[in-house]
Coordinates of C-alpha atoms in Angstrom, one line a residue:
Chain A
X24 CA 0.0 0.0 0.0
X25 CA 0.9 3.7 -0.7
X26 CA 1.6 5.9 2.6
X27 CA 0.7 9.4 1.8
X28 CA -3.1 9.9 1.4
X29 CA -4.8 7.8 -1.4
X30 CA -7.9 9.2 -3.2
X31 CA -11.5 7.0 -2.3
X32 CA -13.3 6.3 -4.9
X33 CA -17.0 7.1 -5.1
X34 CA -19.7 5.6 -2.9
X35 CA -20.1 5.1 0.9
X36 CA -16.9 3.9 2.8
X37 CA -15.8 3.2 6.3
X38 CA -13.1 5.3 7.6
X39 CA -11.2 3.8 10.7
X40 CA -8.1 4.8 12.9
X41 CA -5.3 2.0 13.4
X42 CA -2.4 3.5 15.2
X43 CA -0.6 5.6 12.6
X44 CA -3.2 5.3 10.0
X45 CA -6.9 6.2 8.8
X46 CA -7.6 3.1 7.0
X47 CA -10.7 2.5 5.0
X48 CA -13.1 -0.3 3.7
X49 CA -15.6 0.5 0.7
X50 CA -19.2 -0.7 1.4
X51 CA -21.1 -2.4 -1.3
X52 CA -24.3 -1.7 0.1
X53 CA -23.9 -2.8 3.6
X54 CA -21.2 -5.6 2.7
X55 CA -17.5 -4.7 3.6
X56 CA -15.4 -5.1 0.5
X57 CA -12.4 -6.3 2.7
X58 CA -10.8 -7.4 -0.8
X59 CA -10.3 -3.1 -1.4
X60 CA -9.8 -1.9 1.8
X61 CA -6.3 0.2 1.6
X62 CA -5.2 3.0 4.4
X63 CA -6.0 6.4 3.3
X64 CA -3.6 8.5 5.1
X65 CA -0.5 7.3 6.7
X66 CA 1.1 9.4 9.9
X67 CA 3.6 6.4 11.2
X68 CA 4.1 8.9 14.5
X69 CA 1.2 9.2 15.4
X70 CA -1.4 7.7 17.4
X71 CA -5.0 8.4 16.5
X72 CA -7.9 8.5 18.3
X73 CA -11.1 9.8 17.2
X74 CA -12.5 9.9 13.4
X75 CA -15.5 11.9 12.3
X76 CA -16.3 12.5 8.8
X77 CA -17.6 15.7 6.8
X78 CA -20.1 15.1 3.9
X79 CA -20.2 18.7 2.3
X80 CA -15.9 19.0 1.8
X81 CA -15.0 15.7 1.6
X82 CA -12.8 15.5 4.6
X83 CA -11.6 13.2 7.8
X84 CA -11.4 14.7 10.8
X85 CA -9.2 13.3 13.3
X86 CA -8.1 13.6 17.1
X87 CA -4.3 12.3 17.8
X88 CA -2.5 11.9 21.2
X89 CA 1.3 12.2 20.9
X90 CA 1.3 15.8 20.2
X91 CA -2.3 16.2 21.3
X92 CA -3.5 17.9 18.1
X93 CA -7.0 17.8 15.3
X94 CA -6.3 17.9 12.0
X95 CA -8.4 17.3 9.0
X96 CA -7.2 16.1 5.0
X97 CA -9.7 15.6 1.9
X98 CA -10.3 11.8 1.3
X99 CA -10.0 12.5 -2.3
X100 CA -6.5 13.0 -2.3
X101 CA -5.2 16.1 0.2
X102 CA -2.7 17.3 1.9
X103 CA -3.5 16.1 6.0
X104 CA -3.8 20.0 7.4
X105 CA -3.8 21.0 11.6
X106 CA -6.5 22.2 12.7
X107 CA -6.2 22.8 16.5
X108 CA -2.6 22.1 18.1
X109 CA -2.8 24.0 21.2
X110 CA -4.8 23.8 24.2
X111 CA -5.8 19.8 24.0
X112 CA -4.4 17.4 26.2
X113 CA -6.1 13.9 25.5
X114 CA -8.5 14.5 22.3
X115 CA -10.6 11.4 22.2
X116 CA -14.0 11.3 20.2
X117 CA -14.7 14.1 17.4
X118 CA -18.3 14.7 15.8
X119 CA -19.0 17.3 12.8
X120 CA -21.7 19.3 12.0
X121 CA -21.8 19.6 8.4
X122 CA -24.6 21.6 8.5
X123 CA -23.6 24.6 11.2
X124 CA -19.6 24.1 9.8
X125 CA -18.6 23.4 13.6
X126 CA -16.8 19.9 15.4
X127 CA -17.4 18.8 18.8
X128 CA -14.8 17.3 20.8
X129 CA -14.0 15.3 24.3
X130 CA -10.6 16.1 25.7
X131 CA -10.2 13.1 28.4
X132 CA -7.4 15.0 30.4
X133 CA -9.3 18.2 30.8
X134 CA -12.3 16.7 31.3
X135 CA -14.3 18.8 29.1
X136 CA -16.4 19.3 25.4
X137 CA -15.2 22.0 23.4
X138 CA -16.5 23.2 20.1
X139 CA -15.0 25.5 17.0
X140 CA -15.6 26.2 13.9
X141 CA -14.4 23.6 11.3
X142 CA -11.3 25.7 10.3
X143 CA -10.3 25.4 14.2
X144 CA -11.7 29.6 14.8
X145 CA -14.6 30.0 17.2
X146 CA -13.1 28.0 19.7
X147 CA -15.2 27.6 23.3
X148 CA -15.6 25.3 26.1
X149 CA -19.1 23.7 25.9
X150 CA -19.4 21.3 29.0
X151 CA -16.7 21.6 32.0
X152 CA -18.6 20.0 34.7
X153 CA -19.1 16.1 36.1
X154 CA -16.9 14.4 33.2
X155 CA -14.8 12.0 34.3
X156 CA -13.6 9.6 31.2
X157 CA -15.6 11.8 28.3
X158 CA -14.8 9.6 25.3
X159 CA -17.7 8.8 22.2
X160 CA -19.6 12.3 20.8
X161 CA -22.0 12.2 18.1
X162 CA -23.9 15.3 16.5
X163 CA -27.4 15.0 15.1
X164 CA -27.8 18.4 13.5
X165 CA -31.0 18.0 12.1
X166 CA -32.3 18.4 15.7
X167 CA -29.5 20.2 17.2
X168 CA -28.6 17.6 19.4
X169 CA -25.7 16.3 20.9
X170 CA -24.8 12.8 22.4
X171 CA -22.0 11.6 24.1
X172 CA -20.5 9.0 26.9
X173 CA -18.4 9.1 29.8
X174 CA -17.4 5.8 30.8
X175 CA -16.3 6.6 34.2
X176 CA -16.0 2.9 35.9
X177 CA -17.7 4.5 39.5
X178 CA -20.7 6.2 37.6
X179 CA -20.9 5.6 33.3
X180 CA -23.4 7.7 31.5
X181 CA -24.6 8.7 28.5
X182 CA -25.5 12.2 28.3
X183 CA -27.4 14.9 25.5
X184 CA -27.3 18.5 25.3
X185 CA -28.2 21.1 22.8
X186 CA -25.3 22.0 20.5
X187 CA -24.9 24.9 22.4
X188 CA -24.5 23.1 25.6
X189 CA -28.0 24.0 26.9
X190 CA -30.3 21.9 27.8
X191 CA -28.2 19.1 29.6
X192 CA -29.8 16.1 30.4
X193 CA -28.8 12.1 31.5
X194 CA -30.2 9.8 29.0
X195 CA -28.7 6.6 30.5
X196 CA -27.1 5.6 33.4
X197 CA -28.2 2.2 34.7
X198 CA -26.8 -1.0 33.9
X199 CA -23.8 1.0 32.1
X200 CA -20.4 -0.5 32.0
X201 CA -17.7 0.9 29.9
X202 CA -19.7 2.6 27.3
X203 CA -16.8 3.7 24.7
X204 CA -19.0 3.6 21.4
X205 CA -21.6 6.0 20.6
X206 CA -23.7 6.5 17.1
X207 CA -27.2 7.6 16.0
X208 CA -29.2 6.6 13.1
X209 CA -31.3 9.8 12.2
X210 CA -33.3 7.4 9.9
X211 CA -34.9 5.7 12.5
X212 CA -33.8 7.7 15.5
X213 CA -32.1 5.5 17.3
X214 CA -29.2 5.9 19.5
X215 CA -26.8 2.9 20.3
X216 CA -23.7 2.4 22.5
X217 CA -20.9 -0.2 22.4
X218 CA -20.5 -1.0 25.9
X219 CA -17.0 -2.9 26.9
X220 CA -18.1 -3.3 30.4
X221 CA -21.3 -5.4 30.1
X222 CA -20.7 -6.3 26.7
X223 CA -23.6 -5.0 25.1
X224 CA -24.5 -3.0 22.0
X225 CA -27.4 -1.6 23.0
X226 CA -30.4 1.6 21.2
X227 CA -32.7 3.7 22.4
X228 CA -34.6 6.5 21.1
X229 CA -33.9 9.4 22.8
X230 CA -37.1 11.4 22.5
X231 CA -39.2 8.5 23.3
X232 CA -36.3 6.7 26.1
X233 CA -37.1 3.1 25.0
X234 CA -34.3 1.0 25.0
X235 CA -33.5 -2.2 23.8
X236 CA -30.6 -4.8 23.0
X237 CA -29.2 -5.0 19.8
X238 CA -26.8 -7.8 20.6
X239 CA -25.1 -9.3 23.7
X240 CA -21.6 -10.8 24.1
X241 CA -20.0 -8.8 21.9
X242 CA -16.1 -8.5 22.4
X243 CA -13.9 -5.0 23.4
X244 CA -15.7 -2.3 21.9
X245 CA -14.0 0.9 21.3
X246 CA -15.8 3.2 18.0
X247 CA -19.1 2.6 16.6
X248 CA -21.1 4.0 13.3
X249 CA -24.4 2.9 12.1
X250 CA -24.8 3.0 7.8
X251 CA -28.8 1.9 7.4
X252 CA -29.1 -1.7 9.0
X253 CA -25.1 -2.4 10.1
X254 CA -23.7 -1.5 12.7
X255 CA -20.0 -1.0 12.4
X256 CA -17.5 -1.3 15.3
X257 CA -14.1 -1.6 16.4
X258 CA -13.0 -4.3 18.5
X259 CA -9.9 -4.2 20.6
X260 CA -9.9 -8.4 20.9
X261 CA -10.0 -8.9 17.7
X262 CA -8.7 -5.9 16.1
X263 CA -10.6 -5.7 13.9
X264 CA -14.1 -3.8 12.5
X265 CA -16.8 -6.2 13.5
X266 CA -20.4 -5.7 11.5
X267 CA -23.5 -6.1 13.4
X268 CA -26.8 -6.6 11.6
X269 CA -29.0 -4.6 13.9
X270 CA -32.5 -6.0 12.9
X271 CA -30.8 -9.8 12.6
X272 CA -29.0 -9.5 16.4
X273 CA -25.7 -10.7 15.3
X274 CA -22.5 -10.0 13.7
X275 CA -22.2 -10.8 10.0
X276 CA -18.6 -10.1 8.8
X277 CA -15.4 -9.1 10.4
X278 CA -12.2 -7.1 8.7
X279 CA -9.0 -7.9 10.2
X280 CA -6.2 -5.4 8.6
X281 CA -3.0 -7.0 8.1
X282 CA -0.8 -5.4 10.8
X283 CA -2.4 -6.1 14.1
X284 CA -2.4 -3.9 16.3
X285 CA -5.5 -2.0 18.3
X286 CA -8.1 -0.2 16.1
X287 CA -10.1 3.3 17.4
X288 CA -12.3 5.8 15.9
X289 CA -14.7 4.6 13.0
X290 CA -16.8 6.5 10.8
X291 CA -18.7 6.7 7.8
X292 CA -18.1 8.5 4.8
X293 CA -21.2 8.6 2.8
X294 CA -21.4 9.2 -0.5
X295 CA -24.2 12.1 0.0
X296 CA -24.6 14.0 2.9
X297 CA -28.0 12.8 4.6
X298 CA -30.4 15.5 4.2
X299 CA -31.6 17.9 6.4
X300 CA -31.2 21.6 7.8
X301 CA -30.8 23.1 10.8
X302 CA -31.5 26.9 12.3
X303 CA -27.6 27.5 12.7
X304 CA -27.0 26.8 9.3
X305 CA -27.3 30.1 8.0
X306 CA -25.1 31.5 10.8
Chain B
X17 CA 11.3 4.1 -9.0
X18 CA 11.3 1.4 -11.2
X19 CA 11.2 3.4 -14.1
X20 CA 14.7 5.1 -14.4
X21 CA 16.0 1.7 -15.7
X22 CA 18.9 2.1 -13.6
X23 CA 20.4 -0.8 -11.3
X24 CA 19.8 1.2 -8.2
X25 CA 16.2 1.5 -8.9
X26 CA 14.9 -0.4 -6.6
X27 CA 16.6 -0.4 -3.1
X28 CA 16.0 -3.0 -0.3
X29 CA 13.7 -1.7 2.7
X30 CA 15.3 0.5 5.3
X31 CA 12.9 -1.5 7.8
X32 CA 12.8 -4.4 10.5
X33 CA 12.6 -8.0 8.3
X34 CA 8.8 -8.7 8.3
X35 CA 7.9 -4.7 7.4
X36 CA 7.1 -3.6 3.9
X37 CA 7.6 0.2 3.0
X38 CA 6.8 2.6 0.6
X39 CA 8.0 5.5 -1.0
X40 CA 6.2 8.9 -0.1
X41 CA 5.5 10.2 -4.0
X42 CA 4.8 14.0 -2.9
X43 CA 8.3 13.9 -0.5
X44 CA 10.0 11.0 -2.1
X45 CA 10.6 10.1 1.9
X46 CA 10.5 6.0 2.5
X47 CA 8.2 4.7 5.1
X48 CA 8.0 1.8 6.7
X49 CA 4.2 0.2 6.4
X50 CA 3.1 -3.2 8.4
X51 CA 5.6 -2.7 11.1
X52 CA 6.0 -5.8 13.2
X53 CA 3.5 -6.3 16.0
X54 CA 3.8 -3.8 18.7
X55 CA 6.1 -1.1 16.6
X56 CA 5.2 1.8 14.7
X57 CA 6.9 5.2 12.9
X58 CA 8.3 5.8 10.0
X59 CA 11.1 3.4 10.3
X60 CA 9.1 1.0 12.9
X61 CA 10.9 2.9 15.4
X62 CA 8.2 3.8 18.1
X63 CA 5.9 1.4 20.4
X64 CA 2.3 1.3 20.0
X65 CA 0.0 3.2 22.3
X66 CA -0.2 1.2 25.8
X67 CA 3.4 -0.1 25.5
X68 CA 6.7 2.1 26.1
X69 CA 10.7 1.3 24.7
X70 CA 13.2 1.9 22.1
X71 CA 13.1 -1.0 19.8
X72 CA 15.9 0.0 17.3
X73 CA 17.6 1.3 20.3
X74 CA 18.0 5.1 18.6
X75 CA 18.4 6.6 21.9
X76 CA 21.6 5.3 23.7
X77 CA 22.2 2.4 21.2
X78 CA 20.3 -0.1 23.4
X79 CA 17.7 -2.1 21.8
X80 CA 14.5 -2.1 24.2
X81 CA 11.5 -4.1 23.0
X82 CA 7.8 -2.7 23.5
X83 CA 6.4 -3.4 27.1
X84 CA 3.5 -2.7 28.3
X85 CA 3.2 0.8 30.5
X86 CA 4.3 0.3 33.6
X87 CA 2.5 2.0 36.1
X88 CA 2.3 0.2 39.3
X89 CA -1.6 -0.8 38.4
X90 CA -2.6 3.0 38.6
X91 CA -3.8 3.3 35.0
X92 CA -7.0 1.7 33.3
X93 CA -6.8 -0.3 30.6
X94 CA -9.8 1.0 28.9
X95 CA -7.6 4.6 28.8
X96 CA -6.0 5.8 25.7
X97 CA -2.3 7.2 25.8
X98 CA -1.7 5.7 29.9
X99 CA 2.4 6.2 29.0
X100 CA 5.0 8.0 26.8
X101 CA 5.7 5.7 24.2
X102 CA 9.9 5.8 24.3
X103 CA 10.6 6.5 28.5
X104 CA 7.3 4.8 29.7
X105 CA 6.7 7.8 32.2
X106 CA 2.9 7.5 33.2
X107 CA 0.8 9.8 31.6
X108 CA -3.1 9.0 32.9
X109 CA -2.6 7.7 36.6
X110 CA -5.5 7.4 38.5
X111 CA -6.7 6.3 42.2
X112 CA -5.5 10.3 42.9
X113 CA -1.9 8.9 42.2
X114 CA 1.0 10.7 40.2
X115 CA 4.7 10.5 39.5
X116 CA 6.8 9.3 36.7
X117 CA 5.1 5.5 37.5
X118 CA 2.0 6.2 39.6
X119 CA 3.9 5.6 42.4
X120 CA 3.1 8.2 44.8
X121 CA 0.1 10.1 45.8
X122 CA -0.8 13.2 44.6
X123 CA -0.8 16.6 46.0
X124 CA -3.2 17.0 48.3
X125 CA -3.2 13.5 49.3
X126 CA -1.5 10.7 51.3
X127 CA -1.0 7.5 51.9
X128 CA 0.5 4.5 49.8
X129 CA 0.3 4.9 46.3
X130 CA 1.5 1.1 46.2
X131 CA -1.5 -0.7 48.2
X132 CA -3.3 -3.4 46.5
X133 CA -7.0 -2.4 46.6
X134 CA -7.6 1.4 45.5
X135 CA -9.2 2.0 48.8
X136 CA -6.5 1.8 50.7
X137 CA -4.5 3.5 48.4
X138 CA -4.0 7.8 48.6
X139 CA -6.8 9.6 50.8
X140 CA -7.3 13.3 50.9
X141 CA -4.9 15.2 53.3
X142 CA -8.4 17.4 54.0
X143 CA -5.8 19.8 56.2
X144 CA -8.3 22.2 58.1
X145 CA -7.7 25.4 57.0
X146 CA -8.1 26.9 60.6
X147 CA -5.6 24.9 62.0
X148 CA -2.9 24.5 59.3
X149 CA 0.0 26.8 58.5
X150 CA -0.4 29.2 55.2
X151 CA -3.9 27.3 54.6
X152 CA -1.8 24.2 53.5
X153 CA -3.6 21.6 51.4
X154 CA -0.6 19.2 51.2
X155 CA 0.5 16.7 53.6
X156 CA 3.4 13.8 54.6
X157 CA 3.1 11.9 51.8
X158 CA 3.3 8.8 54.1
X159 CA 1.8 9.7 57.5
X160 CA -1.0 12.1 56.3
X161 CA 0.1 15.0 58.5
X162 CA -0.6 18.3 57.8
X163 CA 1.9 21.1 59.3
X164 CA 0.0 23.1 62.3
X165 CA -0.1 26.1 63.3
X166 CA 1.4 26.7 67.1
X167 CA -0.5 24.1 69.4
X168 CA -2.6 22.9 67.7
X169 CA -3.5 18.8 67.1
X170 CA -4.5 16.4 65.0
X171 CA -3.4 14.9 61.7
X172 CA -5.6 17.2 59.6
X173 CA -4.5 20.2 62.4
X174 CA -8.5 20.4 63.4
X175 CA -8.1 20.5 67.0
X176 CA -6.2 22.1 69.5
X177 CA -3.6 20.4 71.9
X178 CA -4.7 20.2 75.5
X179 CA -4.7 23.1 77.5
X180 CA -5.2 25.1 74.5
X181 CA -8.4 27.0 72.9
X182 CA -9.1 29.5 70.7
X183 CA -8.5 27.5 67.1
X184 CA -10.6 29.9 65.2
X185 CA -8.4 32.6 65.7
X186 CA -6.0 31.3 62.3
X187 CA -2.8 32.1 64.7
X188 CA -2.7 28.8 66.3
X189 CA -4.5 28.1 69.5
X190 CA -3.8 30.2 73.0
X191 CA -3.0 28.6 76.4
X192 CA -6.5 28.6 78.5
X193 CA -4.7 29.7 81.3
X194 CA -6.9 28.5 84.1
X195 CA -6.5 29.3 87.5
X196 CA -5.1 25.6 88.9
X197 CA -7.0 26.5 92.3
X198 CA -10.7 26.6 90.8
X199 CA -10.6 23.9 87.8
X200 CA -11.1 21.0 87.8
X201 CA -8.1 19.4 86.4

C-alpha cells in the first residue's frame, strides 16, 4: 500500500483509525469489501484516536495523542492540514456538523467538550462539569442535538445537550459499564452504545427513552457507526471492524487489517450528505 | 522508481525483516508500512499506544523491545495514551496517584500509592484550613500529617492540643490559662 493519502473512490466507505493510520473499507451496500480496503492516510508517528467525517468537503477529521492535536485532510486526495494544536491534552471522540460548519470534541485530560468552527476559529468550552472519562460524541444536527458517553467505571453515562450546551440532560445511566462507542441513526432515531463493560451494543430513542438490545456478548468495543441496518465497530480483541446486523441480532462479517495492532475511531463516509437543515446553518 | 531503468532503482527496505515500505511520491521520503507487532513510525521505530521502549535502540544504542506501561496498576486499561511511548513515564494515573510510575500520591493526598485495593490506596490530606499553616492543602506523603499552626493537634491540624483553645483565631491556638485553684483538672 501507498503511505501518503490515497484518493477513495466514489460511494459510501468506512473510515477507521489503526495507530498511525486512517484506513478505509468500501461498502457495497452494507457488505465490507475487505478485498479493497487500503489506508488512506498514513502518519507512522502518530497515534489516533477519534475519526469523524464531513459530507459537504470531503474530509476526515481526526483527534491524535502524541502531540495532542486535530487535523483534518480531503479523502480525495489532500494534503492532512492541523486544525487545532494547542490547548488539548487527550482528544478522544470528534463529531461534525456539516450543517452549522462546527466539530465537537472530548478532551479526556481536561475533562471537558469544546466546540469551533471547522477551520479550528470560534473556539469555546461547551461542557466543563461532572466528566470524568468523556470519550464517544456524536452530532445529530438536524435536531440540534448532541450525544456523548463518559465511561467513568464508579458512575458511566450517557448524556445529550443542545449543540450549544444548553439543555443538559442524562439519558442513560443504569446497567452502564464501559460505554466507549456511541452512534445515531437519524433514519430511525435511534441511539446505540458499544458498551466494553457489560458487553452489550445496546439503542434507544432518545425522544421517546425506549431501550432495547441489539446484541449481547459482543467483544472490546472501542468506535461505533451505524450506515442503514449495520452497525459497524471496532473491536480491541479482535482488532478488527466487526459488523452487526441490527435487525438480525448478530455480527455478520469481520475485517481484520493486516498489521495487528488495536483499532479506534470509526466513521462513515457517505457518498451524500443525509439531508436535512438546521436553524444555525445560516449563521 | 522502477522506471529510471537504472540498477539502483529499486533499493531494499530500510525496515525491520517482516515490514514492507513505501515510498512517499509528494516527498519521495520512505516509510515503513506493516511494522512488526507492537512497533510503529516511520522506520518502525516507536511502540504502539499502551506499551513504552526503544526498539531499534535510537536513543543510547540499546535495543528495548515494547512493554506494556508500567504504572504500578494506577492506570486503566480502557484509557487511551496511559504512557510516553519511548521513556514509559505514566501519563493517565489514576486512584489520585502521580509521578513518573504512579507511584506516589498526589498533591493533596497521602497514603500508599502502592496498596493493593484502590481504597487503601491515597486519601485526601483534608488539612483544616483553621488549624494549618499558610492554609496548606498538602501533607506527609506517608503519615498524612498536615503542618499546624502553634499548638494545635490532630493529623488534619483540626483541634487544638490540651490546654489550648481559641483554634478559630487562624494564629494557632492560646494557652487557656486557668486558674489551677478553681478547675477541675
Amino acid at each position: 500500500p501507498r503511505p501518503d493519502v490515497d484518493a477513495l473512490t466514489p460511494g459510501t466507505h468506512l473510515l477507521f483509525a489503526q495507530s498511525g493510520r486512517i484506513e478505509h473499507v468500501p461498502l457495497g451496500g452494507y457488505d465490507m469489501k475487505k478485498n479493497d480496503a487500503k489506508p488512506v492516510l498514513h502518519l507512522p508517528e502518530k497515534v489516533i484516536i477519534g475519526v469523524a467525517y464531513d459530507c459537504v468537503e470531503k474530509m476526515v477529521y481526526w483527534t491524535e495523542i502524541t502531540s495532542p492535536s486535530i487535523s483534518k485532510a480531503n479523502i480525495e486526495g489532500g494534503e492532512p492540514t492541523s486544525v487545532i494544536s494547542s490547548g488539548l491534552e487527550s482528544p478522544e471522540g470528534i463529531a461534525i456538523d456539516h450543517l452549522g460548519r462546527t466539530m465537537f470534541w472530548t478532551d479526556s485530560a481536561k475533562d471537558h467538550i469544546e466546540v469551533a468552527s471547522l477551520d479550528g476559529s470560534n473556539r469555546r468550552v461547551l461542557i466543563n462539569t461532572d466528566l470524568v472519562n468523556p470519550r464517544a460524541i456524536i452530532a445529530d444536527p438536524s435536531n440540534g442535538n448532541l450525544y456523548w458517553a463518559d465511561w467513568n467505571r464508579k458512575a458511566p453515562k450517557i448524556e445529550t445537550s443542545y449543540m450549544d450546551g444548553s439543555n443538559r440532560r442524562v439519558l442513560v445511566r443504569d446497567n452502564l459499564g464501559l460505554p466507549n462507542g456511541l452512534t445515531y441513526d437519524p433514519h430511525s432515531s435511534q441511539l446505540c452504545w458499544a458498551d466494553a463493560g457489560t458487553q452489550k451494543m445496546e439503542c434507544m430513542d432518545p425522544g421517546r427513552g425506549s431501550r432495547s438490545t441489539v446484541l449481547e456478548r459482543i467483544q472490546y468495543p472501542f468506535g461505533m457507526t451505524a450506515f442503514g441496518k449495520n452497525i459497524y465497530y471496532t473491536d480491541w480483541r479482535r482488532d478488527a471492524v466487526i459488523a452487526v446486523d441490527r435487525y438480525a441480532s448478530r455480527e455478520s462479517d469481520e475485517f481484520q487489517p493486516q498489521k495487528r495492532t488495536r483499532l479506534y475511531g470509526i466513521a462513515t463516509a457517505y457518498a451524500q450528505c443525509p439531508a436535512g437543515q438546521n436553524y444555525c446553518s445560516g449563521n | 522508481d522502477a522506471t529510471q531503468g537504472t540498477p539502483g532503482d529499486c533499493q531494499p527496505c530500510p525496515c525491520p525483516p517482516g515490514a514492507t515500505c513505501a515510498v512517499v511520491p509528494r516527498t519521495r521520503e520512505v516509510v515503513c508500512t506493516n511494522c512488526p507487532t507492537g512497533t510503529t513510525g516511520k522506520r518502525c521505530e516507536l511502540c504502539d499506544d499502551g506499551f513504552f521502549g526503544d526498539p531499534l535502540g535510537q536513543n543510547g544504542g540499546v535495543v528495548r523491545t515494547c512493554r506494556s506501561c508500567k504504572c504500578s496498576g494506577n492506570i486503566d486499561p480502557n484509557a487511551v495514551g496511559n504512557c510516553n511511548r519511548e521513556n514509559g513515564e505514566c501519563l493517565k494515573c489514576i486512584y489520585n496517584t502521580d509521578g513518573f510510575f504512579c507511584d506516589r500520591c498526589k498533591e493533596g493526598f497521602y497514603g500508599n500509592a502502592l496498596a493493593p485495593e484502590p481504597a487503601d490506596k491515597c486519601k485526601p490530606c483534608a488539612c483544616s484550613p483553621l488549624g494549618t499553616r499558610n492554609q496548606q492543602t498538602s501533607c506527609s506523603q506517608g503519615t498524612g500529617q498536615c503542618e499546624c499552626l502553634p499548638n494545635v493537634a490532630e493529623r488534619d491540624c483540626s483541634a487544638c492540643m490540651p490546654g489550648f483553645f481559641n483554634l478559630r483565631s487562624g494564629n494557632g491556638c492560646e494557652r487557656c490559662n486557668c486558674n489551677p485553684i478553681g478547675s477541675t483538672n
